[in-house]
mmCIF file of C-alpha atoms and ligand atoms in Angstrom:
data_model
loop_
_atom_site.group_PDB
_atom_site.id
_atom_site.type_symbol
_atom_site.label_atom_id
_atom_site.label_comp_id
_atom_site.label_asym_id
_atom_site.label_seq_id
_atom_site.Cartn_x
_atom_site.Cartn_y
_atom_site.Cartn_z
ATOM 1 C CA UNK R 186 -22.365 16.055 -153.302
ATOM 2 C CA UNK R 187 -25.485 17.617 -154.868
ATOM 3 C CA UNK R 188 -23.885 18.721 -158.124
ATOM 4 C CA UNK R 189 -25.326 17.096 -161.238
ATOM 5 C CA UNK R 190 -23.065 16.137 -164.123
ATOM 6 C CA UNK R 191 -23.752 15.600 -167.823
ATOM 7 C CA UNK R 192 -24.606 11.968 -168.767
ATOM 8 C CA UNK R 193 -21.101 11.559 -170.227
ATOM 9 C CA UNK R 194 -19.399 12.876 -167.058
ATOM 10 C CA UNK R 195 -21.696 10.718 -164.899
ATOM 11 C CA UNK R 196 -20.602 7.635 -166.850
ATOM 12 C CA UNK R 197 -16.888 8.575 -166.479
ATOM 13 C CA UNK R 198 -17.348 9.124 -162.741
ATOM 14 C CA UNK R 199 -19.107 5.736 -162.418
ATOM 15 C CA UNK R 200 -16.249 3.988 -164.280
ATOM 16 C CA UNK R 201 -13.620 5.468 -161.950
ATOM 17 C CA UNK R 202 -15.668 4.613 -158.879
ATOM 18 C CA UNK R 203 -16.001 0.994 -160.102
ATOM 19 C CA UNK R 204 -12.316 0.530 -160.926
ATOM 20 C CA UNK R 205 -11.082 2.159 -157.699
ATOM 21 C CA UNK R 206 -10.317 -1.155 -155.885
ATOM 22 C CA UNK R 207 -7.994 -2.392 -158.651
ATOM 23 C CA UNK R 208 -6.804 0.919 -160.108
ATOM 24 C CA UNK R 209 -3.365 1.076 -158.443
ATOM 25 C CA UNK R 210 -2.482 -2.564 -159.058
ATOM 26 C CA UNK R 211 -3.541 -2.330 -162.682
ATOM 27 C CA UNK R 212 -1.453 0.830 -163.246
ATOM 28 C CA UNK R 213 1.595 -1.005 -161.932
ATOM 29 C CA UNK R 214 0.950 -4.113 -164.030
ATOM 30 C CA UNK R 215 0.143 -2.240 -167.233
ATOM 31 C CA UNK R 216 3.076 0.161 -167.145
ATOM 32 C CA UNK R 217 5.555 -2.256 -165.506
ATOM 33 C CA UNK R 218 5.813 0.349 -162.727
ATOM 34 C CA UNK R 219 6.902 3.065 -165.202
ATOM 35 C CA UNK R 220 3.948 5.332 -164.334
ATOM 36 C CA UNK R 221 5.738 6.082 -161.063
ATOM 37 C CA UNK R 222 8.693 7.560 -162.984
ATOM 38 C CA UNK R 223 6.445 9.666 -165.242
ATOM 39 C CA UNK R 224 4.504 10.913 -162.212
ATOM 40 C CA UNK R 225 7.739 11.838 -160.411
ATOM 41 C CA UNK R 226 8.791 13.781 -163.538
ATOM 42 C CA UNK R 227 5.476 15.661 -163.606
ATOM 43 C CA UNK R 228 5.848 16.628 -159.938
ATOM 44 C CA UNK R 229 9.433 17.764 -160.521
ATOM 45 C CA UNK R 230 8.348 19.901 -163.492
ATOM 46 C CA UNK R 231 5.538 21.488 -161.456
ATOM 47 C CA UNK R 232 8.415 22.974 -159.401
ATOM 48 C CA UNK R 233 6.655 22.199 -156.112
ATOM 49 C CA UNK R 234 8.787 23.273 -153.137
ATOM 50 C CA UNK R 235 8.587 23.398 -149.355
ATOM 51 C CA UNK R 236 5.787 25.651 -148.107
ATOM 52 C CA UNK R 237 3.808 25.585 -151.390
ATOM 53 C CA UNK R 238 0.053 25.416 -151.649
ATOM 54 C CA UNK R 239 -0.214 22.624 -154.257
ATOM 55 C CA UNK R 240 -3.165 21.237 -156.205
ATOM 56 C CA UNK R 241 -3.610 17.851 -157.886
ATOM 57 C CA UNK R 242 -6.631 17.876 -160.209
ATOM 58 C CA UNK R 243 -8.286 14.527 -161.041
ATOM 59 C CA UNK R 244 -6.198 13.054 -158.225
ATOM 60 C CA UNK R 245 -7.780 9.581 -158.309
ATOM 61 C CA UNK R 246 -6.208 7.406 -155.617
ATOM 62 C CA UNK R 247 -3.657 10.133 -154.873
ATOM 63 C CA UNK R 248 -0.318 9.138 -156.480
ATOM 64 C CA UNK R 249 0.613 12.648 -157.656
ATOM 65 C CA UNK R 250 -0.815 14.400 -154.589
ATOM 66 C CA UNK R 251 1.275 12.154 -152.338
ATOM 67 C CA UNK R 252 4.412 12.934 -154.369
ATOM 68 C CA UNK R 253 3.567 16.646 -154.131
ATOM 69 C CA UNK R 254 3.249 16.255 -150.359
ATOM 70 C CA UNK R 255 6.860 15.058 -150.201
ATOM 71 C CA UNK R 256 7.940 18.279 -151.962
ATOM 72 C CA UNK R 257 5.817 20.831 -150.078
ATOM 73 C CA UNK R 258 6.666 19.257 -146.675
ATOM 74 C CA UNK R 259 4.921 20.036 -143.418
ATOM 75 C CA UNK R 260 4.931 23.794 -144.044
ATOM 76 C CA UNK R 261 2.946 23.406 -147.260
ATOM 77 C CA UNK R 262 -0.426 21.980 -148.166
ATOM 78 C CA UNK R 263 -1.728 19.680 -150.904
ATOM 79 C CA UNK R 264 -5.299 19.516 -152.143
ATOM 80 C CA UNK R 265 -6.366 16.499 -154.204
ATOM 81 C CA UNK R 266 -9.588 16.956 -156.165
ATOM 82 C CA UNK R 267 -11.614 14.307 -157.958
ATOM 83 C CA UNK R 268 -15.295 13.604 -158.577
ATOM 84 C CA UNK R 269 -15.040 9.834 -157.903
ATOM 85 C CA UNK R 270 -15.519 9.408 -154.163
ATOM 86 C CA UNK R 271 -14.358 5.749 -154.180
ATOM 87 C CA UNK R 272 -10.975 6.935 -155.504
ATOM 88 C CA UNK R 273 -10.839 9.637 -152.825
ATOM 89 C CA UNK R 274 -11.533 7.069 -150.099
ATOM 90 C CA UNK R 275 -8.466 5.113 -151.224
ATOM 91 C CA UNK R 276 -6.393 8.321 -151.412
ATOM 92 C CA UNK R 277 -7.362 9.198 -147.848
ATOM 93 C CA UNK R 278 -6.335 5.817 -146.483
ATOM 94 C CA UNK R 279 -3.033 5.875 -148.414
ATOM 95 C CA UNK R 280 -2.218 9.306 -147.009
ATOM 96 C CA UNK R 281 -2.639 8.058 -143.442
ATOM 97 C CA UNK R 282 0.074 5.471 -144.090
ATOM 98 C CA UNK R 283 2.398 7.332 -146.474
ATOM 99 C CA UNK R 284 2.196 10.986 -145.543
ATOM 100 C CA UNK R 285 0.477 11.530 -142.196
ATOM 101 C CA UNK R 286 2.329 14.717 -141.266
ATOM 102 C CA UNK R 287 1.779 16.912 -144.347
ATOM 103 C CA UNK R 288 -1.470 18.919 -144.425
ATOM 104 C CA UNK R 289 -3.579 17.328 -147.176
ATOM 105 C CA UNK R 290 -7.194 17.730 -148.184
ATOM 106 C CA UNK R 291 -9.164 15.403 -150.459
ATOM 107 C CA UNK R 292 -12.047 17.201 -152.148
ATOM 108 C CA UNK R 293 -14.924 15.744 -154.098
ATOM 109 C CA UNK R 294 -15.318 18.288 -156.885
ATOM 110 C CA UNK R 295 -15.452 19.031 -160.583
ATOM 111 C CA UNK R 296 -12.312 19.829 -162.577
ATOM 112 C CA UNK R 297 -14.522 21.965 -164.821
ATOM 113 C CA UNK R 298 -15.760 24.164 -161.951
ATOM 114 C CA UNK R 299 -12.939 24.210 -159.403
ATOM 115 C CA UNK R 300 -14.204 25.175 -155.944
ATOM 116 C CA UNK R 301 -11.384 27.673 -155.304
ATOM 117 C CA UNK R 302 -10.829 31.408 -155.467
ATOM 118 C CA UNK R 303 -8.625 32.817 -158.243
ATOM 119 C CA UNK R 304 -4.801 32.836 -157.853
ATOM 120 C CA UNK R 305 -4.610 30.327 -154.955
ATOM 121 C CA UNK R 306 -2.027 27.734 -155.883
ATOM 122 C CA UNK R 307 1.780 27.846 -156.198
ATOM 123 C CA UNK R 308 1.827 24.754 -158.430
ATOM 124 C CA UNK R 309 -0.454 22.042 -159.803
ATOM 125 C CA UNK R 310 -0.398 18.609 -161.383
ATOM 126 C CA UNK R 311 -2.916 16.540 -163.318
ATOM 127 C CA UNK R 312 -2.260 12.895 -164.216
ATOM 128 C CA UNK R 313 -4.373 11.136 -166.841
ATOM 129 C CA UNK R 314 -7.208 13.554 -166.083
ATOM 130 C CA UNK R 315 -7.227 15.993 -169.011
ATOM 131 C CA UNK R 316 -8.070 13.162 -171.468
ATOM 132 C CA UNK R 317 -11.032 12.218 -169.305
ATOM 133 C CA UNK R 318 -12.714 15.591 -168.763
ATOM 134 C CA UNK R 319 -15.602 16.436 -171.067
ATOM 135 C CA UNK R 320 -14.368 19.956 -171.875
ATOM 136 C CA UNK R 321 -10.570 20.335 -172.199
ATOM 137 C CA UNK R 322 -10.471 24.126 -172.850
ATOM 138 C CA UNK R 323 -12.703 24.760 -169.816
ATOM 139 C CA UNK R 324 -10.486 22.534 -167.664
ATOM 140 C CA UNK R 325 -7.420 24.522 -168.776
ATOM 141 C CA UNK R 326 -9.231 27.798 -168.101
ATOM 142 C CA UNK R 327 -10.046 26.637 -164.567
ATOM 143 C CA UNK R 328 -6.467 25.476 -163.993
ATOM 144 C CA UNK R 329 -5.189 28.867 -165.189
ATOM 145 C CA UNK R 330 -7.669 30.746 -162.991
ATOM 146 C CA UNK R 331 -6.676 29.057 -159.714
ATOM 147 C CA UNK R 332 -2.885 29.236 -160.227
ATOM 148 C CA UNK R 333 -0.933 32.219 -158.926
ATOM 149 C CA UNK R 334 0.799 34.350 -161.597
ATOM 150 C CA UNK R 335 4.011 32.625 -162.793
ATOM 151 C CA UNK R 336 2.987 29.357 -161.128
ATOM 152 C CA UNK R 337 3.600 26.099 -163.009
ATOM 153 C CA UNK R 338 1.407 23.113 -163.753
ATOM 154 C CA UNK R 339 2.442 19.739 -165.175
ATOM 155 C CA UNK R 340 -0.161 17.674 -167.011
ATOM 156 C CA UNK R 341 0.736 14.020 -167.648
ATOM 157 C CA UNK R 342 -1.290 11.883 -170.019
ATOM 158 C CA UNK R 343 -1.266 9.357 -172.816
ATOM 159 C CA UNK R 344 -0.297 10.745 -176.196
ATOM 160 C CA UNK R 345 -0.753 9.551 -179.758
ATOM 161 C CA UNK R 346 2.715 9.037 -181.275
ATOM 162 C CA UNK R 347 3.359 10.761 -184.611
ATOM 163 C CA UNK R 348 5.327 7.831 -186.091
ATOM 164 C CA UNK R 349 3.174 5.116 -187.682
ATOM 165 C CA UNK R 350 5.279 2.342 -186.121
ATOM 166 C CA UNK R 351 4.795 3.676 -182.580
ATOM 167 C CA UNK R 352 1.108 4.326 -183.272
ATOM 168 C CA UNK R 353 0.700 0.703 -184.331
ATOM 169 C CA UNK R 354 2.554 -0.483 -181.241
ATOM 170 C CA UNK R 355 0.390 1.673 -178.955
ATOM 171 C CA UNK R 356 -2.834 0.356 -180.514
ATOM 172 C CA UNK R 357 -1.574 -3.231 -180.264
ATOM 173 C CA UNK R 358 -0.541 -2.662 -176.630
ATOM 174 C CA UNK R 359 -3.897 -1.154 -175.633
ATOM 175 C CA UNK R 360 -5.903 -3.866 -177.408
ATOM 176 C CA UNK R 361 -3.728 -6.880 -176.526
ATOM 177 C CA UNK R 362 -2.235 -6.064 -173.145
ATOM 178 C CA UNK R 363 -4.341 -3.412 -171.421
ATOM 179 C CA UNK R 364 -7.839 -4.672 -172.209
ATOM 180 C CA UNK R 365 -7.087 -8.405 -171.597
ATOM 181 C CA UNK R 366 -5.278 -7.581 -168.315
ATOM 182 C CA UNK R 367 -8.274 -5.516 -167.221
ATOM 183 C CA UNK R 368 -10.539 -8.380 -168.339
ATOM 184 C CA UNK R 369 -8.550 -10.715 -166.073
ATOM 185 C CA UNK R 370 -9.442 -8.434 -163.211
ATOM 186 C CA UNK R 371 -13.108 -8.251 -164.225
ATOM 187 C CA UNK R 372 -12.956 -4.736 -165.708
ATOM 188 C CA UNK R 373 -12.810 -5.228 -169.512
ATOM 189 C CA UNK R 374 -15.549 -2.754 -170.419
ATOM 190 C CA UNK R 375 -14.112 -0.149 -168.076
ATOM 191 C CA UNK R 376 -10.738 -0.199 -169.865
ATOM 192 C CA UNK R 377 -12.034 -0.515 -173.420
ATOM 193 C CA UNK R 378 -12.532 3.274 -173.488
ATOM 194 C CA UNK R 379 -8.779 4.044 -173.306
ATOM 195 C CA UNK R 380 -7.966 3.534 -176.988
ATOM 196 C CA UNK R 381 -10.789 5.766 -178.294
ATOM 197 C CA UNK R 382 -9.988 8.355 -175.630
ATOM 198 C CA UNK R 383 -6.332 8.488 -176.773
ATOM 199 C CA UNK R 384 -7.515 8.780 -180.406
ATOM 200 C CA UNK R 385 -9.699 11.778 -179.524
ATOM 201 C CA UNK R 386 -7.159 13.463 -177.259
ATOM 202 C CA UNK R 387 -5.451 16.559 -178.743
ATOM 203 C CA UNK R 388 -1.811 16.038 -179.748
ATOM 204 C CA UNK R 389 0.959 17.780 -177.802
ATOM 205 C CA UNK R 390 1.023 20.623 -180.349
ATOM 206 C CA UNK R 391 -2.739 21.027 -180.095
ATOM 207 C CA UNK R 392 -2.560 20.973 -176.278
ATOM 208 C CA UNK R 393 0.009 23.789 -176.411
ATOM 209 C CA UNK R 394 -2.319 25.895 -178.602
ATOM 210 C CA UNK R 395 -5.298 25.242 -176.326
ATOM 211 C CA UNK R 396 -3.281 26.239 -173.244
ATOM 212 C CA UNK R 397 -2.047 29.429 -174.893
ATOM 213 C CA UNK R 398 -5.631 30.286 -175.866
ATOM 214 C CA UNK R 399 -6.620 29.980 -172.193
ATOM 215 C CA UNK R 400 -3.954 32.500 -171.210
ATOM 216 C CA UNK R 401 -0.892 30.457 -170.208
ATOM 217 C CA UNK R 402 2.263 32.473 -170.836
ATOM 218 C CA UNK R 403 4.277 29.377 -171.606
ATOM 219 C CA UNK R 404 3.238 25.914 -172.703
ATOM 220 C CA UNK R 405 5.632 23.133 -173.696
ATOM 221 C CA UNK R 406 4.700 19.515 -174.386
ATOM 222 C CA UNK R 407 7.383 16.905 -173.710
ATOM 223 C CA UNK R 408 6.789 13.513 -175.364
ATOM 224 C CA UNK R 409 7.804 10.435 -173.365
ATOM 225 C CA UNK R 410 8.205 6.795 -174.412
ATOM 226 C CA UNK R 411 8.503 7.539 -178.140
ATOM 227 C CA UNK R 412 5.485 9.843 -177.927
ATOM 228 C CA UNK R 413 3.132 7.316 -176.284
ATOM 229 C CA UNK R 414 2.940 9.542 -173.187
ATOM 230 C CA UNK R 415 3.538 13.215 -172.673
ATOM 231 C CA UNK R 416 3.832 15.943 -170.087
ATOM 232 C CA UNK R 417 2.467 19.406 -170.818
ATOM 233 C CA UNK R 418 4.299 21.987 -168.688
ATOM 234 C CA UNK R 419 2.384 25.240 -168.266
ATOM 235 C CA UNK R 420 3.376 28.596 -166.769
ATOM 236 C CA UNK R 421 0.672 31.124 -165.897
HETATM 237 C C1 SAM X 180 -7.170 7.934 -165.083
HETATM 238 S S1 SAM X 180 -7.622 8.601 -163.529
HETATM 239 C C2 SAM X 180 -6.118 9.346 -162.961
HETATM 240 C C3 SAM X 180 -5.949 9.327 -161.474
HETATM 241 C C4 SAM X 180 -4.586 9.832 -160.975
HETATM 242 N N1 SAM X 180 -4.387 11.207 -161.298
HETATM 243 C C5 SAM X 180 -3.454 9.010 -161.500
HETATM 244 O O1 SAM X 180 -2.663 9.543 -162.284
HETATM 245 O O2 SAM X 180 -3.345 7.834 -161.160
HETATM 246 C C6 SAM X 180 -8.586 9.983 -164.004
HETATM 247 C C7 SAM X 180 -9.340 10.620 -162.862
HETATM 248 O O3 SAM X 180 -9.999 11.785 -163.342
HETATM 249 C C8 SAM X 180 -11.205 11.920 -162.622
HETATM 250 N N2 SAM X 180 -12.064 12.862 -163.349
HETATM 251 C C9 SAM X 180 -12.454 12.803 -164.645
HETATM 252 N N3 SAM X 180 -13.218 13.874 -164.940
HETATM 253 C C10 SAM X 180 -13.304 14.621 -163.812
HETATM 254 C C11 SAM X 180 -13.945 15.857 -163.499
HETATM 255 N N4 SAM X 180 -14.669 16.528 -164.389
HETATM 256 N N5 SAM X 180 -13.820 16.342 -162.256
HETATM 257 C C12 SAM X 180 -13.094 15.663 -161.317
HETATM 258 N N6 SAM X 180 -12.470 14.485 -161.547
HETATM 259 C C13 SAM X 180 -12.573 13.978 -162.791
HETATM 260 C C14 SAM X 180 -11.721 10.507 -162.517
HETATM 261 O O4 SAM X 180 -12.650 10.341 -161.475
HETATM 262 C C15 SAM X 180 -10.422 9.732 -162.265
HETATM 263 O O5 SAM X 180 -10.181 9.510 -160.902
#
């Protein structure tokens, strides 16, 4: 890929390339497998159905794209897009085992400049990607542009709880469970960014406003796990 990214995006891309070999195992260990439930909810709320042309932005190693594939079946198609090619390599090999018969494409590309025509996709998902892009409004604008009118997108990510008790628990969990577990696997620095990234990330209410400003007809944020996670459901 010849595209050049900002220094901040280049650093994010390098982090996700480095953690690719342990990413799936760490997700399972850190969420006690719960991330699979939240991802299944996001796919359900994207309203993906047989025959759909579906998009998973910031697909990483492909969890959401592979769940979408189960919904769109052999008559549909799923495109997974990410800028970290090491993650895409893992996604490709997982697809061969898990979903060999559904048409799937893994694209190295930028969530802030999606390489698609307008009004292409029947549904879309994004898992833990919006918090990591360097320009959230632009990412939402691009998502809106490539969806067909009335199409839905479900955006799953961490969320900062509003209650002080839950906020304290989340900070404790990130500092005392996530970072040490990542350290165990030789990736402490790579995971130290999560807490500040959650701090900076717009709240559900703010995400709704941003999505409406980018033209989404409907935007609803559903908090999960006492507000520590959330799914933003968007309708173009
Ligand atoms: C935390 S991972 C999530 C992966 C996967 N969606 C999941 O839920 O397991 C975030 C992903 O976003 C990707 N990413 C961040 N910014 C991006 C951008 N501007 N364009 C494409 N991918 C991006 C990273 O490479 C990384 O794979």
